[in-house]
Amino acid sequence: MVQIFAHRGFSGYYPENTMLAFQKVAEETVADGIELDIQLTKDGEIVIMHDEMLDRTTNGSGWLKDHTLEELKMLSVGVNVKGFFPRQTIPTLREYFTWLKTTKLITNIELKTSYFEYEGIEEKLIAMVKEFGLEDQIWYSSFNHYTVARIKKLMPEAKCGLLTDTWLMNIGEYAASQGAASVNARTYFCAKEGVAADLHAHNIALQAWTPNDAEMMQELVDAGVDVLITNYPDIAAKVLGR
Ligand code: G3P
Ligand code: MG
């Protein structure tokens, strides 16, 4: 059965990576899970945000990593989104986990360690997952495969996805060599003939990001993907007849 993950929460209609967008996944969709992005503040707290810079989604500016949690909490998130929403702030992962415990949703945590490696983020993340007892509800992913290797070392049973935004050869063999549970790739690569079959032959799943229209979702389902990571879990549900 193909699973639906809400990309940055229900970001098609609500400000991405906010508690509002996460809560709306549970309230308004039949999604199986949520994808979100994490980074570290200047004082070492894990927060949920996609961009390394504050400028696009908040009323702040500069690098997120150069601000303390207290400074970041004074900012409003969603300044790039039209509509009237209750004011949102950058969520801490701790806030998110407190809420997640009240749901059955899976969460694919993307560690944003491509620009800055955020030394120690993997240890902090795994410690917090264990503290909350969320081992069965959390998956991990990163474009930085060294990050994925560090997660696997800390928690060998962790379900890890190797993110890629390019055309790779021998992907099944490579992913298997890293102990990955999935490859999380752009739609064009997921739809390419032979990619899903290659991964499935190695017992590895294929997660596609970010199909946002029904036609593309159907093409990916036909190609054999296992997970649709989309801004519109409502459209995905219709495509899958759920
Ligand atoms: O994890 C899938 C997807 O979120 C990767 O790209 O830039 O949206 O974080 P991005
Ligand atoms: Mg992401």
CSV table of C-alpha atoms and ligand atoms in Angstrom, one decimal:
chain,number,residue,atom,x,y,z
A,1,MET,CA,0.0,0.0,0.0
A,2,VAL,CA,1.4,3.4,-1.0
A,3,GLN,CA,1.8,5.7,2.0
A,4,ILE,CA,1.1,9.5,2.1
A,5,PHE,CA,3.4,11.9,3.9
A,6,ALA,CA,2.6,15.5,4.4
A,7,HIS,CA,5.6,17.5,3.2
A,8,ARG,CA,6.6,20.1,5.9
A,9,GLY,CA,3.1,19.4,7.3
A,10,PHE,CA,0.0,20.3,5.4
A,11,SER,CA,2.0,23.0,3.6
A,12,GLY,CA,-0.3,23.3,0.6
A,13,TYR,CA,-2.7,25.3,2.7
A,14,TYR,CA,-0.9,26.3,5.9
A,15,PRO,CA,2.5,27.8,6.7
A,16,GLU,CA,5.2,25.1,6.3
A,17,ASN,CA,6.9,23.5,9.2
A,18,THR,CA,4.6,25.1,11.8
A,19,MET,CA,2.6,23.4,14.6
A,20,LEU,CA,-0.5,24.6,12.7
A,21,ALA,CA,0.5,22.7,9.5
A,22,PHE,CA,1.3,19.6,11.6
A,23,GLN,CA,-1.9,19.6,13.5
A,24,LYS,CA,-3.9,20.1,10.3
A,25,VAL,CA,-2.4,16.8,9.0
A,26,ALA,CA,-4.0,14.9,11.8
A,27,GLU,CA,-7.3,16.9,11.8
A,28,GLU,CA,-7.9,17.2,8.0
A,29,THR,CA,-6.1,14.4,6.2
A,30,VAL,CA,-5.7,10.6,6.1
A,31,ALA,CA,-1.9,11.0,5.7
A,32,ASP,CA,0.2,8.2,7.3
A,33,GLY,CA,2.9,10.7,8.3
A,34,ILE,CA,4.6,14.0,8.2
A,35,GLU,CA,8.0,15.1,6.7
A,36,LEU,CA,9.8,18.0,8.4
A,37,ASP,CA,13.2,19.6,8.5
A,38,ILE,CA,15.5,20.1,11.5
A,39,GLN,CA,18.5,22.4,12.2
A,40,LEU,CA,20.4,23.6,15.3
A,41,THR,CA,20.1,27.0,16.9
A,42,LYS,CA,23.2,28.9,18.1
A,43,ASP,CA,22.7,27.5,21.6
A,44,GLY,CA,22.2,24.0,20.4
A,45,GLU,CA,18.5,23.5,20.4
A,46,ILE,CA,16.8,21.4,17.6
A,47,VAL,CA,14.3,23.5,15.8
A,48,ILE,CA,12.0,22.8,12.8
A,49,MET,CA,12.7,24.9,9.7
A,50,HIS,CA,13.5,24.2,6.1
A,51,ASP,CA,15.8,27.1,5.0
A,52,GLU,CA,19.1,27.8,6.6
A,53,MET,CA,18.2,31.4,6.3
A,54,LEU,CA,15.4,33.1,8.1
A,55,ASP,CA,14.4,35.5,5.3
A,56,ARG,CA,11.9,33.6,3.2
A,57,THR,CA,9.5,32.2,5.8
A,58,THR,CA,10.0,34.5,8.9
A,59,ASN,CA,10.1,38.2,9.7
A,60,GLY,CA,13.8,37.8,10.6
A,61,SER,CA,16.9,37.7,8.5
A,62,GLY,CA,20.3,36.0,8.4
A,63,TRP,CA,21.4,32.4,9.2
A,64,LEU,CA,19.2,30.5,11.7
A,65,LYS,CA,22.4,29.0,13.2
A,66,ASP,CA,23.5,32.5,14.3
A,67,HIS,CA,20.5,33.0,16.6
A,68,THR,CA,19.6,31.6,20.0
A,69,LEU,CA,16.3,29.8,20.6
A,70,GLU,CA,15.1,32.8,22.6
A,71,GLU,CA,15.8,35.2,19.6
A,72,LEU,CA,14.2,32.8,17.1
A,73,LYS,CA,11.1,32.4,19.3
A,74,MET,CA,10.4,36.1,18.9
A,75,LEU,CA,10.0,35.7,15.1
A,76,SER,CA,6.7,35.0,13.3
A,77,VAL,CA,6.6,32.2,10.7
A,78,GLY,CA,4.5,32.1,7.6
A,79,VAL,CA,5.1,35.7,6.4
A,80,ASN,CA,5.4,34.1,2.9
A,81,VAL,CA,1.9,32.6,3.0
A,82,LYS,CA,-1.3,34.4,2.1
A,83,GLY,CA,-4.3,34.0,4.4
A,84,PHE,CA,-5.2,34.6,8.0
A,85,PHE,CA,-3.7,32.1,10.5
A,86,PRO,CA,-3.0,32.3,14.2
A,87,ARG,CA,0.5,33.6,14.7
A,88,GLN,CA,3.1,30.8,14.4
A,89,THR,CA,6.6,30.6,15.7
A,90,ILE,CA,9.5,28.3,14.8
A,91,PRO,CA,8.7,25.0,16.6
A,92,THR,CA,11.3,23.2,18.7
A,93,LEU,CA,11.5,19.5,18.1
A,94,ARG,CA,10.6,19.1,21.8
A,95,GLU,CA,7.3,20.9,21.2
A,96,TYR,CA,6.6,18.7,18.2
A,97,PHE,CA,7.4,15.5,20.0
A,98,THR,CA,5.1,16.4,22.8
A,99,TRP,CA,2.3,16.8,20.3
A,100,LEU,CA,3.3,13.7,18.2
A,101,LYS,CA,2.9,11.5,21.2
A,102,THR,CA,-0.8,12.2,21.1
A,103,THR,CA,-1.1,10.9,17.5
A,104,LYS,CA,-0.2,7.7,15.6
A,105,LEU,CA,1.5,9.6,12.8
A,106,ILE,CA,4.9,8.5,11.6
A,107,THR,CA,7.4,11.4,11.2
A,108,ASN,CA,10.2,11.5,8.6
A,109,ILE,CA,12.8,13.8,10.1
A,110,GLU,CA,15.0,15.3,7.5
A,111,LEU,CA,18.3,16.5,9.0
A,112,LYS,CA,19.3,19.6,7.1
A,113,THR,CA,23.1,19.1,7.3
A,114,SER,CA,24.1,20.0,3.8
A,115,TYR,CA,25.2,23.6,4.2
A,116,PHE,CA,26.2,23.3,7.8
A,117,GLU,CA,26.8,19.9,9.4
A,118,TYR,CA,25.5,21.0,12.8
A,119,GLU,CA,28.0,18.8,14.7
A,120,GLY,CA,26.3,16.7,17.3
A,121,ILE,CA,22.8,17.0,15.8
A,122,GLU,CA,22.5,13.3,15.3
A,123,GLU,CA,23.3,12.5,19.0
A,124,LYS,CA,20.8,15.1,20.2
A,125,LEU,CA,18.1,13.8,17.9
A,126,ILE,CA,18.5,10.2,18.9
A,127,ALA,CA,18.6,11.1,22.6
A,128,MET,CA,15.3,13.0,22.3
A,129,VAL,CA,13.6,10.3,20.3
A,130,LYS,CA,14.5,7.8,23.1
A,131,GLU,CA,13.5,10.3,25.9
A,132,PHE,CA,10.0,10.5,24.3
A,133,GLY,CA,9.9,6.8,23.5
A,134,LEU,CA,9.2,7.6,19.9
A,135,GLU,CA,11.5,5.0,18.3
A,136,ASP,CA,8.7,3.3,16.4
A,137,GLN,CA,7.2,6.6,15.0
A,138,ILE,CA,10.4,8.2,13.7
A,139,TRP,CA,12.1,7.8,10.4
A,140,TYR,CA,15.3,9.7,9.4
A,141,SER,CA,16.5,11.2,6.1
A,142,SER,CA,19.2,13.5,4.8
A,143,PHE,CA,20.9,14.6,1.7
A,144,ASN,CA,24.1,14.3,3.7
A,145,HIS,CA,24.7,10.5,3.7
A,146,TYR,CA,27.4,10.9,6.4
A,147,THR,CA,24.6,12.1,8.6
A,148,VAL,CA,22.6,9.0,7.8
A,149,ALA,CA,25.6,6.8,8.6
A,150,ARG,CA,26.0,8.6,12.0
A,151,ILE,CA,22.3,7.9,12.7
A,152,LYS,CA,22.7,4.2,11.8
A,153,LYS,CA,25.7,4.0,14.1
A,154,LEU,CA,23.8,5.5,17.0
A,155,MET,CA,20.7,3.5,16.3
A,156,PRO,CA,21.3,0.5,14.0
A,157,GLU,CA,17.6,-0.3,13.7
A,158,ALA,CA,16.7,3.2,12.6
A,159,LYS,CA,14.7,3.5,9.4
A,160,CYS,CA,16.8,5.8,7.3
A,161,GLY,CA,16.2,7.3,3.9
A,162,LEU,CA,19.0,8.5,1.6
A,163,LEU,CA,17.9,11.7,-0.1
A,164,THR,CA,19.0,12.5,-3.6
A,165,ASP,CA,18.2,15.2,-6.1
A,166,THR,CA,20.1,13.7,-9.0
A,167,TRP,CA,20.2,10.7,-11.4
A,168,LEU,CA,22.2,7.9,-9.8
A,169,MET,CA,23.4,4.6,-11.1
A,170,ASN,CA,23.3,1.3,-9.1
A,171,ILE,CA,21.1,2.9,-6.5
A,172,GLY,CA,19.8,-0.4,-5.1
A,173,GLU,CA,23.3,-1.7,-4.5
A,174,TYR,CA,24.5,1.6,-3.0
A,175,ALA,CA,21.4,2.0,-0.7
A,176,ALA,CA,21.8,-1.6,0.5
A,177,SER,CA,25.5,-1.0,1.3
A,178,GLN,CA,24.4,1.9,3.6
A,179,GLY,CA,21.8,-0.1,5.4
A,180,ALA,CA,19.1,2.3,4.2
A,181,ALA,CA,15.4,1.5,4.5
A,182,SER,CA,14.6,3.9,1.6
A,183,VAL,CA,15.8,6.2,-1.2
A,184,ASN,CA,13.9,9.5,-1.2
A,185,ALA,CA,14.2,11.0,-4.6
A,186,ARG,CA,12.8,13.6,-6.9
A,187,THR,CA,9.8,12.7,-9.0
A,188,TYR,CA,11.6,12.4,-12.3
A,189,PHE,CA,14.0,9.9,-10.9
A,190,CYS,CA,11.3,7.9,-9.1
A,191,ALA,CA,9.3,7.7,-12.3
A,192,LYS,CA,12.3,6.4,-14.3
A,193,GLU,CA,11.9,2.8,-15.5
A,194,GLY,CA,13.7,0.3,-13.5
A,195,VAL,CA,14.5,2.5,-10.4
A,196,ALA,CA,11.7,1.2,-8.2
A,197,ALA,CA,12.4,-2.4,-9.3
A,198,ASP,CA,16.1,-2.1,-8.6
A,199,LEU,CA,15.4,-0.8,-5.1
A,200,HIS,CA,12.7,-3.4,-4.4
A,201,ALA,CA,15.0,-6.2,-5.5
A,202,HIS,CA,17.3,-5.0,-2.6
A,203,ASN,CA,14.3,-4.7,-0.2
A,204,ILE,CA,14.5,-0.9,-0.2
A,205,ALA,CA,11.5,1.4,-0.5
A,206,LEU,CA,11.2,4.4,-2.8
A,207,GLN,CA,9.8,7.7,-1.5
A,208,ALA,CA,9.0,10.5,-4.0
A,209,TRP,CA,9.1,14.2,-3.3
A,210,THR,CA,7.3,16.4,-4.0
A,211,PRO,CA,4.4,15.4,-6.3
A,212,ASN,CA,1.7,18.0,-5.9
A,213,ASP,CA,-0.8,17.2,-8.7
A,214,ALA,CA,-2.9,14.1,-9.3
A,215,GLU,CA,-1.4,13.2,-12.6
A,216,MET,CA,2.1,13.1,-11.3
A,217,MET,CA,1.0,11.2,-8.2
A,218,GLN,CA,-0.7,8.6,-10.4
A,219,GLU,CA,2.4,8.3,-12.6
A,220,LEU,CA,4.5,7.6,-9.5
A,221,VAL,CA,2.1,5.0,-8.1
A,222,ASP,CA,2.2,3.3,-11.5
A,223,ALA,CA,6.0,3.4,-11.4
A,224,GLY,CA,5.9,1.5,-8.1
A,225,VAL,CA,6.8,4.2,-5.5
A,226,ASP,CA,6.0,3.3,-1.8
A,227,VAL,CA,5.6,6.8,-0.4
A,228,LEU,CA,4.3,10.1,-1.8
A,229,ILE,CA,5.7,13.0,0.1
A,230,THR,CA,3.4,15.9,-0.9
A,231,ASN,CA,2.2,19.3,0.1
A,232,TYR,CA,-1.3,18.1,-0.7
A,233,PRO,CA,-2.1,14.9,1.2
A,234,ASP,CA,-5.7,15.6,0.3
A,235,ILE,CA,-5.1,15.1,-3.4
A,236,ALA,CA,-2.9,12.0,-2.7
A,237,ALA,CA,-5.8,10.5,-0.8
A,238,LYS,CA,-8.1,10.9,-3.8
A,239,VAL,CA,-5.6,9.4,-6.2
A,240,LEU,CA,-5.2,6.4,-3.9
A,241,GLY,CA,-8.9,6.1,-3.3
A,242,ARG,CA,-8.7,6.5,0.4
B,1,G3P,O1,12.5,15.0,2.4
B,1,G3P,C1,12.0,15.3,1.1
B,1,G3P,C2,12.1,16.7,0.8
B,1,G3P,O2,11.7,17.5,1.9
B,1,G3P,C3,13.5,17.1,0.4
B,1,G3P,O3,13.7,18.4,0.0
B,1,G3P,O4,14.2,20.8,0.1
B,1,G3P,O5,11.8,20.0,0.5
B,1,G3P,O6,13.6,19.5,2.2
B,1,G3P,P1,13.3,19.7,0.8
B,2,MG,MG,12.5,18.3,3.6
